[in-house]
């Protein structure tokens, strides 16, 4: 007998063995099977034993991989739903395949191209869903949420053409939008808002967003905002796309929270843009292990029904072993080779396979290896989708194997370059027509032009399609475009509380914003609609006081007693919690924000998200998602806290944000503000609520979001001057003059300069104003520049109006019209931020900013390093005046020496 003590050390060695003799008998049995029947048989028995143990509820580590076969065998496939007409569905799919390919090919003459092969491989993954599963928005609830793979968009347009939602002229303007009648290349809600809901290119953002959308659906239901428990999220992805880190970043969240309202459908055609996804490995097996390890339910649909005969003949398991060991790139080669090659290189690997191959005809081999894939058979796809919806307690991923370029002919199928191939020849179209059995005569190919095909508005195909969609709740994909009722404005008291200033108390604008939100979430009408989002930094931003009052959302509630339960601001989790505390994931937090920001359309429920984060780790780290937010027409408040390059003491380069307003300025939907004072924060938030959620004017674009930078440096907050609201919102107003500030200037007619400060930099400008008057006899007026970006946009619009023959003066030029002397702007960001408006300022212009890398230092040292402290502002102001001959040149040298610059 085998002595268990001779085995390699194991974690089981730490457990007491109550019956060593029984253990030895089990091990001897395993050895006997291995010796008599071989290791493959032993492995099979072990896998079946582990599967049986799992089914019996025995707690064991899960198997991360199964054999390279279908999860659902043919014998276990469910029948189609009553009323299904398989022949009709094949005809509908054929028309859609044809029109998708025709649209891209016709567009190639304009040089716009498009992707043909992706939809060709995935057609049945979509068609089966549209015919039987995907619920529309005209039924009860919100319907399903569909994240369509971006490169498959021609197939979705083709289906919309068949059901009458898109005309032939629009198909002919695929990727040619400038005339106003075109179709965007990919799912872009901002460009085609009645059709697309979710932008899914850049790749990787779709799967991440789908997980958080499913999670946000649960959040809405748990909080009693709207019951969307019937909504299911479907994300269609490519196997190559799964290389993007965002694609798998939140798998653990989906499993941890049991998101069985979510299904990933991964089109495993084994190819990415340049070649095989895993040339020397197997992407399906890799993905299965990854998803199983994360706790997902995995359904593999790899082989079509033609393979059933081969598997029945495989009495030794040699076929299954061979399928598992062949790398993907070699299998793609089989796809393009004849039966003789496959007999030699696949079946010739071992004697058992040679014997098996003798029982199979060449035609059967070609059918199996060239065409028969699980993703190409509607019954296989239907079974997988049914299994996904039936599984409870965890999300499901369906790994569907397909052939990239399927039905497009030998010139496309499984070719490495087919992602870049943009058209078929007329002869290839005729071959495709014959394969799909479409009634398109040769005469329709006039002058070499490929025709679109449509069976007619009253054809059996269109009637069947329409009936199926009506039964499922209307067209899909579709986006709600009808406006929701405006939300009532919160009581003005919350905003007016900041008008008096902070008196002798120093307050950071970060804390002012948090205090404002605390008041707004108490509003009886709109308070419940606020969605606070924070990536594990709530205490940094002073938000811990919200924990006990709002609660942190958790689908499990709080299953433990928190260590700080006896404290007033204890860590409270709740099923109906309002705060989304995502942990250390800016990408996950942004995905949350996007789901909440577009809930007004997705679910007809306007939500008011604010996502507060270290400003350095917002636009720098997740700007791609902020473009996704803009594309999805999201609304809400992004708050870059601890903002500015010198306000966060000691943290250093990685935490020193000197550029987020620059990046934000590139996003047309982002209204970017750098408020200096608490009352400015209140005014901007009030305006944002009105514009995005309240009674906006018809000329205003409601589909915007606000980016506010707030600093963590406690400073005295002044009272709000009269008549500054317009300036706050438009980007610039005069905070004070030298005279109103009460500084003494020795001589009448003293030199004058205009100091523009944004955010925390205005405090240095105010110090400099006093120093210039008292030490150098210079009068300085101080302006608060709340948004250089909005000033620039207004000026650009004025320039465009001028080209149309309209006279319009930029706002910045209007407000500075009577300002005497030169203008000096100072910011805690790169000089590029204020320099955005330089060309529209008629006075002499100069600027100071924190360019370069950040560094660890106290605030004073960092500001001196960058040359933006009050003393540096004074020297820069004197230098500007000296160039104009208004102060002696020696004053500049004297000031530098006096201040140690």
Coordinates of N, CA and C in Angstrom, one line a residue, residues 523-669:
X523 N -32.8 67.4 1.3 CA -34.0 68.0 0.6 C -35.1 66.9 0.4
X524 N -36.3 67.2 0.8 CA -37.4 66.2 0.8 C -37.7 65.8 -0.7
X525 N -37.6 66.7 -1.6 CA -37.9 66.4 -3.0 C -36.8 65.6 -3.8
X526 N -35.6 66.1 -3.6 CA -34.6 65.6 -4.5 C -33.4 64.9 -3.7
X527 N -33.5 65.0 -2.4 CA -32.3 64.4 -1.6 C -32.0 63.0 -1.9
X528 N -33.1 62.2 -2.1 CA -32.8 60.7 -2.3 C -32.2 60.4 -3.7
X529 N -32.2 61.4 -4.5 CA -31.6 61.2 -5.9 C -30.1 61.5 -6.0
X530 N -29.6 62.0 -4.9 CA -28.1 62.2 -4.9 C -27.4 60.8 -4.8
X531 N -26.4 60.6 -5.5 CA -25.6 59.4 -5.5 C -24.1 59.8 -5.2
X532 N -23.7 59.8 -3.9 CA -22.4 60.1 -3.5 C -21.4 58.9 -3.9
X533 N -20.4 59.1 -4.6 CA -19.5 58.1 -5.1 C -18.1 58.5 -4.6
X534 N -17.4 57.6 -4.0 CA -16.0 57.9 -3.5 C -15.2 56.6 -3.5
X535 N -13.9 56.7 -4.0 CA -13.0 55.6 -4.1 C -12.2 55.4 -2.8
X536 N -12.8 55.1 -1.7 CA -12.1 54.8 -0.5 C -11.3 56.0 0.1
X537 N -11.8 57.2 -0.1 CA -11.2 58.4 0.4 C -12.1 59.3 1.1
X538 N -13.2 58.8 1.6 CA -14.3 59.6 2.2 C -13.7 60.4 3.4
X539 N -12.9 59.7 4.2 CA -12.3 60.4 5.4 C -11.4 61.5 5.0
X540 N -10.6 61.3 3.9 CA -9.7 62.3 3.4 C -10.5 63.6 3.1
X541 N -11.7 63.4 2.5 CA -12.5 64.6 2.1 C -13.5 65.0 3.2
X542 N -13.4 64.4 4.4 CA -14.3 64.9 5.4 C -15.7 64.4 5.3
X543 N -15.9 63.3 4.6 CA -17.3 62.8 4.4 C -17.7 61.7 5.3
X544 N -16.9 61.4 6.3 CA -17.3 60.3 7.2 C -18.6 60.6 8.0
X545 N -18.9 61.9 8.1 CA -20.2 62.2 8.8 C -21.4 61.7 8.0
X546 N -21.2 61.4 6.7 CA -22.3 60.9 5.9 C -22.6 59.4 6.1
X547 N -21.6 58.7 6.7 CA -21.8 57.3 6.8 C -23.0 56.9 7.6
X548 N -23.2 57.3 8.8 CA -24.4 56.9 9.6 C -25.7 57.4 9.0
X549 N -25.7 58.6 8.5 CA -26.9 59.2 8.0 C -27.4 58.6 6.7
X550 N -26.5 58.4 5.8 CA -26.8 57.9 4.4 C -26.6 56.4 4.3
X551 N -25.6 55.9 4.9 CA -25.3 54.5 4.8 C -24.5 54.2 3.5
X552 N -23.7 53.2 3.6 CA -22.9 52.8 2.4 C -23.6 51.6 1.8
X553 N -23.9 51.6 0.5 CA -24.6 50.6 -0.1 C -23.9 49.2 -0.1
X554 N -24.6 48.2 0.3 CA -24.1 46.8 0.3 C -25.3 45.9 0.1
X555 N -25.3 45.0 -0.9 CA -26.4 44.1 -1.1 C -26.6 43.2 0.1
X556 N -25.5 43.0 0.9 CA -25.7 42.1 2.1 C -26.0 42.9 3.4
X557 N -26.1 44.2 3.3 CA -26.3 45.0 4.5 C -25.0 45.0 5.3
X558 N -25.2 44.9 6.6 CA -24.0 44.9 7.5 C -24.1 43.6 8.3
X559 N -23.2 42.6 8.0 CA -23.3 41.3 8.6 C -22.3 41.2 9.8
X560 N -21.8 42.3 10.2 CA -20.8 42.3 11.3 C -21.0 43.6 12.1
X561 N -20.4 43.6 13.3 CA -20.5 44.8 14.2 C -19.3 45.6 13.9
X562 N -19.4 46.8 13.4 CA -18.3 47.6 13.0 C -17.5 48.0 14.3
X563 N -16.2 48.1 14.1 CA -15.3 48.3 15.2 C -15.6 49.7 15.9
X564 N -16.1 50.6 15.1 CA -16.4 52.0 15.6 C -17.9 52.2 15.9
X565 N -18.6 51.1 16.2 CA -20.1 51.2 16.4 C -20.5 52.1 17.5
X566 N -19.6 52.3 18.5 CA -20.0 53.1 19.6 C -19.7 54.6 19.3
X567 N -19.2 54.9 18.1 CA -18.9 56.3 17.8 C -20.0 56.9 17.0
X568 N -20.1 58.2 17.0 CA -21.2 58.9 16.3 C -21.1 58.7 14.8
X569 N -19.9 58.8 14.3 CA -19.8 58.6 12.8 C -19.2 57.3 12.5
X570 N -20.0 56.2 12.8 CA -19.5 54.9 12.6 C -19.7 54.4 11.2
X571 N -19.0 53.4 10.8 CA -19.0 52.8 9.4 C -20.2 52.0 9.3
X572 N -21.2 52.5 8.6 CA -22.5 51.9 8.5 C -22.8 51.4 7.0
X573 N -22.9 50.1 6.8 CA -23.3 49.6 5.5 C -24.8 49.2 5.6
X574 N -25.5 49.3 4.5 CA -26.9 49.0 4.5 C -27.4 48.6 3.1
X575 N -28.4 47.7 3.0 CA -28.9 47.3 1.7 C -29.5 48.5 1.0
X576 N -30.0 49.5 1.7 CA -30.6 50.7 1.0 C -29.6 51.9 1.2
X577 N -28.3 51.6 1.4 CA -27.4 52.7 1.6 C -27.3 53.5 0.4
X578 N -27.0 54.8 0.6 CA -27.0 55.8 -0.5 C -25.6 56.0 -1.1
X579 N -24.5 55.8 -0.3 CA -23.2 56.1 -0.7 C -22.6 54.9 -1.5
X580 N -21.9 55.1 -2.6 CA -21.2 54.0 -3.2 C -19.7 54.2 -2.9
X581 N -19.2 53.5 -2.0 CA -17.8 53.5 -1.6 C -17.1 52.3 -2.3
X582 N -16.4 52.6 -3.4 CA -16.0 51.5 -4.3 C -14.7 50.9 -4.0
X583 N -14.0 51.4 -2.9 CA -12.7 50.9 -2.7 C -11.7 51.6 -3.6
X584 N -10.5 51.1 -3.8 CA -9.5 51.8 -4.5 C -9.6 51.4 -6.0
X585 N -10.6 52.0 -6.6 CA -10.8 51.8 -8.1 C -11.4 53.0 -8.7
X586 N -10.6 53.9 -9.2 CA -11.1 55.1 -9.9 C -11.9 54.6 -11.2
X587 N -11.5 53.6 -11.8 CA -12.2 53.1 -13.0 C -13.6 52.6 -12.6
X588 N -13.7 51.8 -11.5 CA -15.0 51.4 -11.1 C -15.9 52.5 -10.6
X589 N -15.3 53.5 -10.0 CA -16.1 54.6 -9.5 C -16.6 55.4 -10.7
X590 N -15.8 55.6 -11.8 CA -16.3 56.3 -13.0 C -17.4 55.4 -13.6
X591 N -17.3 54.1 -13.6 CA -18.3 53.3 -14.2 C -19.6 53.5 -13.4
X592 N -19.5 53.5 -12.1 CA -20.7 53.8 -11.3 C -21.3 55.2 -11.7
X593 N -20.4 56.2 -11.8 CA -20.9 57.5 -12.1 C -21.6 57.5 -13.4
X594 N -21.1 56.8 -14.4 CA -21.7 56.8 -15.8 C -23.1 56.2 -15.7
X595 N -23.2 55.1 -14.9 CA -24.5 54.4 -14.8 C -25.5 55.4 -14.2
X596 N -25.1 56.1 -13.1 CA -26.0 57.0 -12.4 C -26.3 58.2 -13.3
X597 N -25.3 58.7 -14.0 CA -25.4 59.9 -14.7 C -26.4 59.8 -15.9
X598 N -26.6 58.5 -16.4 CA -27.4 58.3 -17.5 C -28.7 57.6 -17.1
X599 N -29.0 57.5 -15.9 CA -30.2 56.8 -15.4 C -31.5 57.5 -15.8
X600 N -31.4 58.8 -16.1 CA -32.5 59.6 -16.6 C -33.1 59.0 -17.9
X601 N -32.2 58.4 -18.7 CA -32.5 57.8 -20.0 C -32.7 56.3 -19.8
X602 N -31.8 55.7 -19.2 CA -31.8 54.2 -19.1 C -33.1 53.7 -18.4
X603 N -33.4 54.4 -17.3 CA -34.5 54.0 -16.5 C -35.6 55.0 -16.3
X604 N -35.4 56.2 -16.9 CA -36.4 57.3 -16.7 C -36.4 57.9 -15.3
X605 N -35.3 57.7 -14.6 CA -35.1 58.2 -13.3 C -33.9 59.1 -13.2
X606 N -34.1 60.4 -13.1 CA -32.9 61.3 -13.0 C -32.2 61.1 -11.6
X607 N -31.0 60.8 -11.7 CA -30.2 60.7 -10.5 C -29.1 61.7 -10.5
X608 N -28.6 62.2 -9.4 CA -27.6 63.3 -9.3 C -26.3 62.7 -8.7
X609 N -25.5 62.1 -9.5 CA -24.2 61.6 -9.0 C -23.2 62.7 -8.7
X610 N -22.5 62.5 -7.7 CA -21.2 63.3 -7.6 C -20.1 62.3 -7.1
X611 N -19.1 62.4 -7.9 CA -17.9 61.5 -7.7 C -16.8 62.4 -7.2
X612 N -16.3 62.2 -6.0 CA -15.2 63.0 -5.5 C -14.0 62.2 -5.4
X613 N -12.9 62.8 -5.8 CA -11.6 62.0 -5.9 C -10.4 62.9 -5.8
X614 N -9.3 62.3 -5.6 CA -8.0 63.1 -5.7 C -7.9 63.5 -7.1
X615 N -7.8 64.8 -7.3 CA -7.9 65.3 -8.7 C -6.9 64.8 -9.6
X616 N -5.7 64.4 -9.1 CA -4.6 63.8 -9.9 C -5.1 62.5 -10.5
X617 N -6.0 61.8 -9.8 CA -6.3 60.4 -10.2 C -7.7 60.4 -10.9
X618 N -8.1 61.6 -11.4 CA -9.3 61.6 -12.2 C -9.1 61.7 -13.6
X619 N -8.9 62.9 -14.1 CA -8.7 63.1 -15.6 C -7.4 62.4 -16.1
X620 N -6.4 62.4 -15.3 CA -5.2 61.7 -15.7 C -5.4 60.2 -15.9
X621 N -6.2 59.6 -15.0 CA -6.2 58.2 -14.9 C -7.4 57.6 -15.7
X622 N -8.5 58.3 -15.7 CA -9.8 57.8 -16.3 C -10.4 58.7 -17.3
X623 N -9.6 59.5 -18.0 CA -10.2 60.4 -19.0 C -10.9 59.7 -20.1
X624 N -10.5 58.5 -20.4 CA -11.2 57.8 -21.5 C -12.6 57.5 -21.1
X625 N -12.8 57.2 -19.8 CA -14.2 57.0 -19.3 C -15.0 58.3 -19.3
X626 N -14.3 59.4 -19.1 CA -15.0 60.7 -19.1 C -15.5 61.0 -20.5
X627 N -14.7 60.6 -21.5 CA -15.2 60.7 -22.9 C -16.4 59.7 -23.1
X628 N -16.3 58.6 -22.5 CA -17.5 57.7 -22.5 C -18.7 58.3 -21.9
X629 N -18.5 59.0 -20.7 CA -19.6 59.7 -20.1 C -20.2 60.7 -21.0
X630 N -19.4 61.5 -21.7 CA -19.9 62.5 -22.6 C -20.6 61.9 -23.7
X631 N -20.1 60.8 -24.3 CA -20.7 60.1 -25.4 C -22.1 59.5 -25.0
X632 N -22.2 59.1 -23.7 CA -23.4 58.5 -23.2 C -24.4 59.6 -22.7
X633 N -24.1 60.8 -22.9 CA -24.9 61.9 -22.5 C -25.2 62.0 -21.0
X634 N -24.2 61.6 -20.2 CA -24.3 61.6 -18.8 C -24.3 63.0 -18.1
X635 N -25.0 63.1 -17.0 CA -25.1 64.3 -16.2 C -24.7 64.1 -14.8
X636 N -24.0 65.1 -14.2 CA -23.6 65.0 -12.8 C -22.4 65.8 -12.5
X637 N -21.9 65.6 -11.3 CA -20.8 66.5 -10.8 C -19.5 65.6 -10.5
X638 N -18.5 65.9 -11.3 CA -17.2 65.3 -11.0 C -16.4 66.3 -10.1
X639 N -15.9 65.9 -9.0 CA -15.2 66.8 -8.1 C -13.8 66.4 -7.8
X640 N -12.9 67.2 -8.4 CA -11.5 66.9 -8.1 C -11.0 67.6 -6.9
X641 N -10.9 66.8 -5.8 CA -10.5 67.3 -4.5 C -9.0 67.3 -4.3
X642 N -8.6 68.0 -3.3 CA -7.2 68.3 -3.0 C -6.5 68.7 -4.3
X643 N -7.2 69.6 -5.0 CA -6.7 70.0 -6.4 C -5.7 71.1 -6.4
X644 N -4.9 71.1 -7.4 CA -3.8 72.1 -7.5 C -2.5 71.4 -7.3
X645 N -1.4 71.9 -7.9 CA -0.1 71.3 -7.8 C 0.5 71.5 -6.4
X646 N 0.1 72.5 -5.6 CA 0.9 72.8 -4.4 C 0.0 72.8 -3.2
X647 N -1.3 72.3 -3.3 CA -2.1 72.4 -2.1 C -2.1 71.2 -1.2
X648 N -1.6 70.1 -1.8 CA -1.6 68.8 -1.0 C -0.2 68.6 -0.5
X649 N 0.0 69.0 0.7 CA 1.4 69.1 1.3 C 2.0 67.7 1.4
X650 N 3.3 67.6 0.9 CA 4.1 66.4 1.2 C 3.8 65.2 0.3
X651 N 2.8 65.2 -0.5 CA 2.5 63.9 -1.2 C 3.4 63.7 -2.4
X652 N 3.8 64.8 -3.1 CA 4.8 64.7 -4.1 C 4.2 64.5 -5.5
X653 N 5.1 64.1 -6.4 CA 4.8 64.1 -7.8 C 3.5 63.5 -8.2
X654 N 3.3 62.2 -7.8 CA 2.2 61.5 -8.2 C 0.8 62.1 -7.8
X655 N 0.9 62.9 -6.7 CA -0.4 63.4 -6.2 C -0.5 64.9 -6.5
X656 N 0.4 65.5 -7.3 CA 0.3 66.9 -7.5 C -0.3 67.2 -8.8
X657 N -1.5 67.6 -8.8 CA -2.3 67.8 -10.0 C -2.1 69.3 -10.5
X658 N -1.4 69.4 -11.6 CA -1.3 70.7 -12.2 C -1.9 70.8 -13.6
X659 N -2.7 69.8 -14.0 CA -3.1 69.7 -15.4 C -4.5 69.2 -15.6
X660 N -5.2 68.9 -14.6 CA -6.6 68.3 -14.8 C -7.5 69.3 -15.6
X661 N -7.4 70.6 -15.3 CA -8.3 71.5 -16.1 C -7.9 71.5 -17.6
X662 N -6.6 71.3 -17.9 CA -6.2 71.2 -19.3 C -6.8 70.0 -20.0
X663 N -6.8 68.9 -19.3 CA -7.4 67.7 -19.9 C -8.9 67.9 -20.0
X664 N -9.5 68.4 -19.0 CA -11.0 68.6 -19.0 C -11.4 69.5 -20.1
X665 N -10.5 70.5 -20.4 CA -10.9 71.5 -21.5 C -11.0 70.8 -22.8
X666 N -10.5 69.6 -23.0 CA -10.6 68.9 -24.3 C -11.9 68.2 -24.5
X667 N -12.7 68.1 -23.4 CA -13.9 67.3 -23.5 C -15.1 68.3 -23.6
X668 N -15.8 68.3 -24.8 CA -16.8 69.4 -25.1 C -18.0 69.3 -24.1
X669 N -18.2 68.2 -23.5 CA -19.4 68.1 -22.6 C -19.0 68.5 -21.1

